[in-house]
Amino acid sequence: MSIVFGIDHGNNHVKALSTFTRKPLLLPSYFSRPSDLGDVEEDLLNQRDELKLHRFFSNAYKDEVYVWGEDINKSKQFMITNGKEGRYKQKPYLLLSEFIMAYLVKESSDTNLFPDVTVVTGCPTREKGHAVEQELIKAFEGAHVVSIDGNDKIITVKEVFVMPQPLGTILDLYLDDEGYVADDSYESKYVGVIDIGGGTVDIDGVKGLKRQKDDMDTFGPGVIDTYQRIANFIVEADPYSGATRSKVEQQLAAGTEGYKISERSTIDIKEIKERVFRELAENLVNQVQSRWSTFTRFDEIILTGGGAAIPEIAEAFRTLDKDIKIIKNSQFANAKGFYKYGLSKTHKGN
């Protein structure tokens, strides 16, 4: 039976599931070289309880070692994989795609050989059906030899399914955890999906599980730019703060009101944070309204993606439509839907 990977390789975070994972993977969409951790990286990496990082080596790039994991934000320099022209052909994206797959099977103790893997992943709405979709398929398809913490994983991807990003959430609602139909109402409903990601915002009209060309679009910016604006504000206040987009996001996720530079120094970001998120929410609502002039044609409207969990954004869209369905754990919804779809394909194959 084929092993299924559901991978949502976003501009900001990787969300992924496999047969071997006990909970969804959530890690930043960037990695580093060991040397970028500083002069003490060897000592730090040996103290696994203090620094949660894994070492990766890809056979596609011999003699190159990289690190990735929960504590990657402690690195001084990053290899980023966020959206740009030719993204799926770039070395950082290709490498991280392999690291993701190796991570998803690291819990398997029975074998290091995975000869029949199905990958289900997503792309922005506007990319579906275009040449870049084939570039994305090529990034995953075929044999991959990847080492994670010294353990080789030989992964052969036989099938790749690329879904338009917002469809992942509908599949998560439509299918159960085993990949069987859980809610057949989606076979007839006309659903408007608003997917707010790190780099892009995708909207899709999905009628009877089929996308409607007149109601789909991709635009930006997403949430990433908001974190960057806050980082710029901090750097203007203190040029030596070392503030970056990823560090701002990390501290905000921890619930801090101020940006902590050190134990002795904190910058108040309450006002700038409220302003930039309010402006982002207003801009997003305006863009969606300009694309969808009426909402009454939809049986259901869904707000999903990592941005749906930001209170200012959720509230702005509630004001737009009081019946909007805001997905719980929205950051994982697409990856879960991709995984469930992969399971459903294995059932049909049997």
Short mmCIF file of C-alpha atoms in Angstrom, two decimals:
data_model
loop_
_atom_site.label_atom_id
_atom_site.label_comp_id
_atom_site.label_asym_id
_atom_site.label_seq_id
_atom_site.Cartn_x
_atom_site.Cartn_y
_atom_site.Cartn_z
CA MET A 1 0.00 0.00 0.00
CA SER A 2 1.27 3.45 -0.88
CA ILE A 3 2.47 5.76 1.89
CA VAL A 4 0.75 9.14 1.74
CA PHE A 5 2.33 12.54 2.41
CA GLY A 6 0.06 15.58 2.70
CA ILE A 7 2.32 18.63 2.33
CA ASP A 8 1.39 22.30 2.54
CA HIS A 9 4.71 24.02 1.84
CA GLY A 10 3.68 27.59 2.52
CA ASN A 11 5.67 30.80 2.24
CA ASN A 12 5.83 31.07 6.02
CA HIS A 13 5.44 27.57 7.42
CA VAL A 14 5.52 23.94 6.38
CA LYS A 15 2.47 21.96 7.46
CA ALA A 16 2.53 18.24 6.70
CA LEU A 17 1.25 14.80 7.68
CA SER A 18 2.12 11.22 6.85
CA THR A 19 1.24 7.69 7.88
CA PHE A 20 4.06 7.85 10.43
CA THR A 21 3.40 11.22 12.09
CA ARG A 22 1.50 11.32 15.37
CA LYS A 23 0.62 14.98 14.95
CA PRO A 24 0.84 17.45 12.05
CA LEU A 25 4.28 18.85 11.34
CA LEU A 26 4.56 22.63 11.73
CA LEU A 27 7.95 24.21 11.05
CA PRO A 28 9.24 27.41 9.41
CA SER A 29 9.73 27.35 5.63
CA TYR A 30 13.44 28.03 5.90
CA PHE A 31 16.57 26.23 7.06
CA SER A 32 20.23 26.98 7.72
CA ARG A 33 23.78 25.77 7.43
CA PRO A 34 25.30 24.53 10.73
CA SER A 35 27.85 27.36 10.57
CA ASP A 36 25.00 29.90 10.71
CA LEU A 37 24.33 28.87 14.31
CA GLY A 38 27.57 30.48 15.44
CA ASP A 39 30.87 29.27 16.83
CA VAL A 40 29.21 27.06 19.44
CA GLU A 41 26.93 25.19 17.05
CA GLU A 42 28.57 21.81 17.72
CA ASP A 43 27.98 22.12 21.47
CA LEU A 44 24.45 23.37 20.93
CA LEU A 45 23.52 20.59 18.53
CA ASN A 46 24.73 17.97 20.98
CA GLN A 47 22.41 19.36 23.64
CA ARG A 48 19.23 18.13 21.97
CA ASP A 49 17.01 19.05 24.91
CA GLU A 50 18.14 22.67 24.59
CA LEU A 51 18.17 23.04 20.82
CA LYS A 52 15.64 21.12 18.73
CA LEU A 53 17.31 20.82 15.35
CA HIS A 54 18.01 17.99 12.94
CA ARG A 55 20.90 17.58 10.53
CA PHE A 56 20.07 16.87 6.90
CA PHE A 57 22.11 15.71 3.94
CA SER A 58 20.72 15.28 0.42
CA ASN A 59 22.33 13.01 -2.13
CA ALA A 60 21.40 15.61 -4.75
CA TYR A 61 23.90 18.06 -3.22
CA LYS A 62 26.81 16.00 -1.95
CA ASP A 63 28.96 17.20 0.97
CA GLU A 64 26.41 19.86 1.97
CA VAL A 65 24.90 19.64 5.46
CA TYR A 66 21.94 21.69 6.69
CA VAL A 67 19.90 22.04 9.87
CA TRP A 68 16.15 22.42 10.29
CA GLY A 69 13.75 22.04 13.18
CA GLU A 70 11.76 23.78 15.90
CA ASP A 71 14.66 26.02 16.96
CA ILE A 72 15.75 27.11 13.49
CA ASN A 73 14.87 30.71 14.44
CA LYS A 74 18.01 30.72 16.61
CA SER A 75 20.15 30.69 13.48
CA LYS A 76 21.77 33.92 12.28
CA GLN A 77 21.12 33.28 8.58
CA PHE A 78 18.40 31.43 6.68
CA MET A 79 17.87 29.71 3.35
CA ILE A 80 14.35 30.88 2.54
CA THR A 81 11.86 29.15 0.24
CA ASN A 82 9.08 31.73 0.02
CA GLY A 83 7.29 32.67 -3.18
CA LYS A 84 9.24 34.06 -6.10
CA GLU A 85 9.51 33.39 -9.81
CA GLY A 86 10.85 29.91 -10.42
CA ARG A 87 10.33 28.97 -6.77
CA TYR A 88 9.83 25.25 -7.39
CA LYS A 89 13.09 24.95 -9.35
CA GLN A 90 15.25 26.76 -6.81
CA LYS A 91 17.74 24.82 -4.69
CA PRO A 92 16.29 25.90 -1.29
CA TYR A 93 12.80 24.72 -2.26
CA LEU A 94 14.08 21.43 -3.66
CA LEU A 95 16.16 20.77 -0.56
CA LEU A 96 13.43 21.61 1.93
CA SER A 97 10.99 19.41 0.02
CA GLU A 98 13.36 16.50 0.57
CA PHE A 99 13.89 17.42 4.23
CA ILE A 100 10.12 17.47 4.75
CA MET A 101 9.75 13.97 3.32
CA ALA A 102 12.62 12.62 5.40
CA TYR A 103 11.13 14.23 8.51
CA LEU A 104 7.76 12.62 7.80
CA VAL A 105 9.26 9.11 7.88
CA LYS A 106 11.82 9.63 10.64
CA GLU A 107 9.54 7.82 13.13
CA SER A 108 9.62 4.64 11.05
CA SER A 109 11.94 2.13 12.70
CA ASP A 110 11.08 -0.86 10.49
CA THR A 111 12.75 0.27 7.29
CA ASN A 112 14.64 3.07 5.60
CA LEU A 113 13.22 2.15 2.19
CA PHE A 114 9.97 3.77 1.06
CA PRO A 115 9.43 2.59 -2.54
CA ASP A 116 5.82 3.66 -3.05
CA VAL A 117 4.98 7.18 -1.86
CA THR A 118 2.09 9.40 -2.92
CA VAL A 119 2.51 13.15 -2.35
CA VAL A 120 -0.47 15.49 -2.28
CA THR A 121 0.50 19.14 -2.11
CA GLY A 122 -0.93 22.55 -2.95
CA CYS A 123 -0.26 25.58 -5.10
CA PRO A 124 -1.76 29.07 -5.34
CA THR A 125 -5.04 29.13 -7.24
CA ARG A 126 -3.57 31.03 -10.20
CA GLU A 127 -0.80 28.41 -10.71
CA LYS A 128 -3.10 25.40 -11.11
CA GLY A 129 -3.05 24.13 -14.69
CA HIS A 130 -0.03 26.20 -15.71
CA ALA A 131 3.58 25.24 -16.43
CA VAL A 132 4.66 25.94 -12.85
CA GLU A 133 2.44 23.08 -11.69
CA GLN A 134 4.68 20.68 -13.62
CA GLU A 135 7.72 22.25 -11.94
CA LEU A 136 6.13 21.52 -8.56
CA ILE A 137 5.42 17.91 -9.53
CA LYS A 138 9.03 17.49 -10.67
CA ALA A 139 10.30 18.76 -7.29
CA PHE A 140 8.75 15.75 -5.56
CA GLU A 141 8.56 13.04 -8.21
CA GLY A 142 11.12 10.24 -8.37
CA ALA A 143 13.78 8.89 -6.02
CA HIS A 144 15.24 10.88 -3.13
CA VAL A 145 18.10 9.84 -0.86
CA VAL A 146 18.12 11.99 2.26
CA SER A 147 19.89 11.60 5.59
CA ILE A 148 18.32 12.90 8.81
CA ASP A 149 20.58 12.80 11.86
CA GLY A 150 22.76 10.20 10.16
CA ASN A 151 19.89 7.90 9.16
CA ASP A 152 19.46 7.45 5.42
CA LYS A 153 15.94 7.54 4.02
CA ILE A 154 15.40 6.32 0.46
CA ILE A 155 12.07 7.70 -0.71
CA THR A 156 10.53 7.02 -4.12
CA VAL A 157 7.57 9.23 -5.00
CA LYS A 158 5.45 7.50 -7.62
CA GLU A 159 2.51 9.91 -7.74
CA VAL A 160 2.14 13.63 -7.10
CA PHE A 161 -1.24 15.33 -6.91
CA VAL A 162 -1.28 19.14 -6.91
CA MET A 163 -4.39 20.77 -5.48
CA PRO A 164 -5.31 24.46 -5.60
CA GLN A 165 -4.58 25.62 -2.06
CA PRO A 166 -8.14 26.45 -0.87
CA LEU A 167 -9.48 23.06 -1.96
CA GLY A 168 -7.49 21.44 0.86
CA THR A 169 -9.82 22.88 3.49
CA ILE A 170 -12.94 21.65 1.67
CA LEU A 171 -11.40 18.17 1.40
CA ASP A 172 -10.69 18.27 5.14
CA LEU A 173 -14.39 18.94 5.78
CA TYR A 174 -15.60 16.49 3.13
CA LEU A 175 -13.47 13.47 4.11
CA ASP A 176 -12.87 11.70 7.43
CA ASP A 177 -9.49 10.76 8.90
CA GLU A 178 -9.41 7.56 6.85
CA GLY A 179 -10.14 9.29 3.55
CA TYR A 180 -13.79 8.28 3.26
CA VAL A 181 -16.72 10.66 2.73
CA ALA A 182 -17.80 12.29 6.01
CA ASP A 183 -20.06 15.10 4.78
CA ASP A 184 -21.61 14.56 1.36
CA SER A 185 -23.29 17.99 1.41
CA TYR A 186 -20.11 19.33 -0.21
CA GLU A 187 -20.98 17.28 -3.30
CA SER A 188 -23.74 19.80 -4.04
CA LYS A 189 -22.88 22.96 -2.07
CA TYR A 190 -21.51 26.12 -3.66
CA VAL A 191 -18.74 27.16 -1.27
CA GLY A 192 -16.69 30.35 -1.30
CA VAL A 193 -13.25 29.77 0.22
CA ILE A 194 -10.97 32.59 1.40
CA ASP A 195 -7.51 31.23 2.19
CA ILE A 196 -5.16 33.73 3.85
CA GLY A 197 -1.59 32.51 3.75
CA GLY A 198 1.80 33.93 4.54
CA GLY A 199 2.60 35.25 1.07
CA THR A 200 -0.65 35.09 -0.87
CA VAL A 201 -4.42 35.14 -0.48
CA ASP A 202 -6.41 32.66 -2.55
CA ILE A 203 -10.14 32.79 -3.15
CA ASP A 204 -12.06 30.02 -4.84
CA GLY A 205 -15.67 29.31 -5.64
CA VAL A 206 -16.18 25.54 -5.38
CA LYS A 207 -19.47 24.09 -6.59
CA GLY A 208 -20.04 20.38 -6.07
CA LEU A 209 -16.30 19.96 -5.37
CA LYS A 210 -15.48 21.63 -8.71
CA ARG A 211 -13.78 25.01 -8.95
CA GLN A 212 -15.59 27.80 -10.76
CA LYS A 213 -13.26 29.88 -12.93
CA ASP A 214 -15.27 33.07 -12.56
CA ASP A 215 -14.87 33.02 -8.78
CA MET A 216 -11.19 32.22 -8.30
CA ASP A 217 -8.20 34.51 -7.88
CA THR A 218 -4.86 34.92 -6.12
CA PHE A 219 -3.58 38.21 -4.75
CA GLY A 220 -1.26 39.58 -2.10
CA PRO A 221 0.31 40.45 0.14
CA GLY A 222 -0.35 37.89 2.83
CA VAL A 223 0.59 37.96 6.49
CA ILE A 224 4.38 37.95 5.98
CA ASP A 225 4.49 41.61 4.97
CA THR A 226 2.76 42.59 8.21
CA TYR A 227 5.46 40.97 10.33
CA GLN A 228 8.06 42.72 8.19
CA ARG A 229 6.43 46.11 8.80
CA ILE A 230 6.64 45.52 12.55
CA ALA A 231 10.29 44.46 12.23
CA ASN A 232 11.04 47.65 10.27
CA PHE A 233 9.42 49.72 13.04
CA ILE A 234 11.58 48.01 15.67
CA VAL A 235 14.79 48.52 13.67
CA GLU A 236 13.95 52.21 13.25
CA ALA A 237 13.52 52.48 17.02
CA ASP A 238 16.72 50.54 17.72
CA PRO A 239 19.06 49.81 14.78
CA TYR A 240 20.88 47.23 16.92
CA SER A 241 17.77 45.29 17.91
CA GLY A 242 18.39 42.53 15.38
CA ALA A 243 14.65 42.38 14.67
CA THR A 244 13.62 40.27 11.69
CA ARG A 245 10.29 39.14 10.31
CA SER A 246 10.73 35.63 11.69
CA LYS A 247 11.76 36.85 15.15
CA VAL A 248 8.76 39.19 15.31
CA GLU A 249 6.42 36.37 14.35
CA GLN A 250 7.98 34.08 16.95
CA GLN A 251 7.54 36.60 19.77
CA LEU A 252 3.99 37.51 18.76
CA ALA A 253 3.08 33.81 18.68
CA ALA A 254 4.32 33.59 22.27
CA GLY A 255 1.82 36.29 23.23
CA THR A 256 4.24 39.10 24.05
CA GLU A 257 3.00 42.70 23.89
CA GLY A 258 6.48 44.13 23.48
CA TYR A 259 9.43 43.02 21.37
CA LYS A 260 12.10 41.66 23.69
CA ILE A 261 15.64 42.52 22.62
CA SER A 262 17.22 41.27 25.83
CA GLU A 263 16.37 40.76 29.49
CA ARG A 264 16.97 44.50 29.99
CA SER A 265 15.46 45.96 26.84
CA THR A 266 11.95 45.74 25.34
CA ILE A 267 10.30 47.85 22.64
CA ASP A 268 6.59 48.60 22.89
CA ILE A 269 4.93 47.39 19.67
CA LYS A 270 1.30 47.34 20.82
CA GLU A 271 0.25 50.34 18.73
CA ILE A 272 2.10 49.37 15.54
CA LYS A 273 0.89 45.77 15.84
CA GLU A 274 -2.76 46.81 16.14
CA ARG A 275 -2.43 49.27 13.26
CA VAL A 276 -0.73 46.99 10.74
CA PHE A 277 -3.05 44.06 11.41
CA ARG A 278 -6.10 46.33 11.18
CA GLU A 279 -4.86 47.72 7.87
CA LEU A 280 -4.13 44.23 6.56
CA ALA A 281 -7.63 43.06 7.53
CA GLU A 282 -9.25 46.08 5.87
CA ASN A 283 -7.21 45.60 2.70
CA LEU A 284 -8.07 41.91 2.50
CA VAL A 285 -11.78 42.52 2.94
CA ASN A 286 -11.64 45.22 0.27
CA GLN A 287 -9.85 42.94 -2.19
CA VAL A 288 -12.29 40.08 -1.65
CA GLN A 289 -15.26 42.42 -2.04
CA SER A 290 -13.86 43.82 -5.29
CA ARG A 291 -13.53 40.27 -6.66
CA TRP A 292 -16.79 38.86 -5.29
CA SER A 293 -19.40 41.58 -5.70
CA THR A 294 -22.08 39.45 -4.02
CA PHE A 295 -21.93 36.66 -1.44
CA THR A 296 -25.54 35.47 -1.55
CA ARG A 297 -24.81 32.93 -4.31
CA PHE A 298 -22.67 30.89 -1.92
CA ASP A 299 -24.27 28.25 0.31
CA GLU A 300 -21.31 28.58 2.65
CA ILE A 301 -18.34 30.91 3.00
CA ILE A 302 -15.16 29.60 4.62
CA LEU A 303 -12.21 31.54 6.04
CA THR A 304 -9.07 29.42 6.33
CA GLY A 305 -5.27 29.52 6.24
CA GLY A 306 -2.91 30.77 8.94
CA GLY A 307 -4.30 34.31 8.64
CA ALA A 308 -7.76 33.14 9.71
CA ALA A 309 -6.38 32.63 13.23
CA ILE A 310 -5.44 36.31 13.57
CA PRO A 311 -8.25 38.00 15.58
CA GLU A 312 -8.24 41.26 13.60
CA ILE A 313 -8.67 39.39 10.32
CA ALA A 314 -11.34 37.02 11.63
CA GLU A 315 -13.35 39.92 13.06
CA ALA A 316 -13.12 41.94 9.84
CA PHE A 317 -14.55 39.06 7.83
CA ARG A 318 -17.28 38.43 10.41
CA THR A 319 -18.33 42.02 9.82
CA LEU A 320 -18.39 41.35 6.09
CA ASP A 321 -20.58 38.25 6.51
CA LYS A 322 -21.93 37.22 9.90
CA ASP A 323 -22.39 33.59 8.78
CA ILE A 324 -18.81 33.08 7.63
CA LYS A 325 -17.32 29.78 8.81
CA ILE A 326 -13.91 30.33 10.40
CA ILE A 327 -12.03 27.05 10.41
CA LYS A 328 -10.57 25.84 13.71
CA ASN A 329 -6.85 25.05 13.53
CA SER A 330 -7.00 26.72 10.13
CA GLN A 331 -3.24 26.61 9.66
CA PHE A 332 -3.39 22.81 9.32
CA ALA A 333 -6.66 22.48 7.37
CA ASN A 334 -5.14 22.34 3.88
CA ALA A 335 -2.43 19.83 4.81
CA LYS A 336 -5.03 17.61 6.49
CA GLY A 337 -7.25 17.83 3.41
CA PHE A 338 -4.35 16.95 1.12
CA TYR A 339 -3.50 13.94 3.29
CA LYS A 340 -7.11 12.72 3.38
CA TYR A 341 -7.34 13.07 -0.40
CA GLY A 342 -4.21 10.94 -0.75
CA LEU A 343 -5.77 8.28 1.46
CA SER A 344 -8.92 8.34 -0.67
CA LYS A 345 -6.83 7.71 -3.80
CA THR A 346 -5.20 4.66 -2.20
CA HIS A 347 -8.68 3.25 -1.44
CA LYS A 348 -9.66 3.63 -5.08
CA GLY A 349 -6.41 1.98 -6.10
CA ASN A 350 -7.34 -1.06 -4.06
#
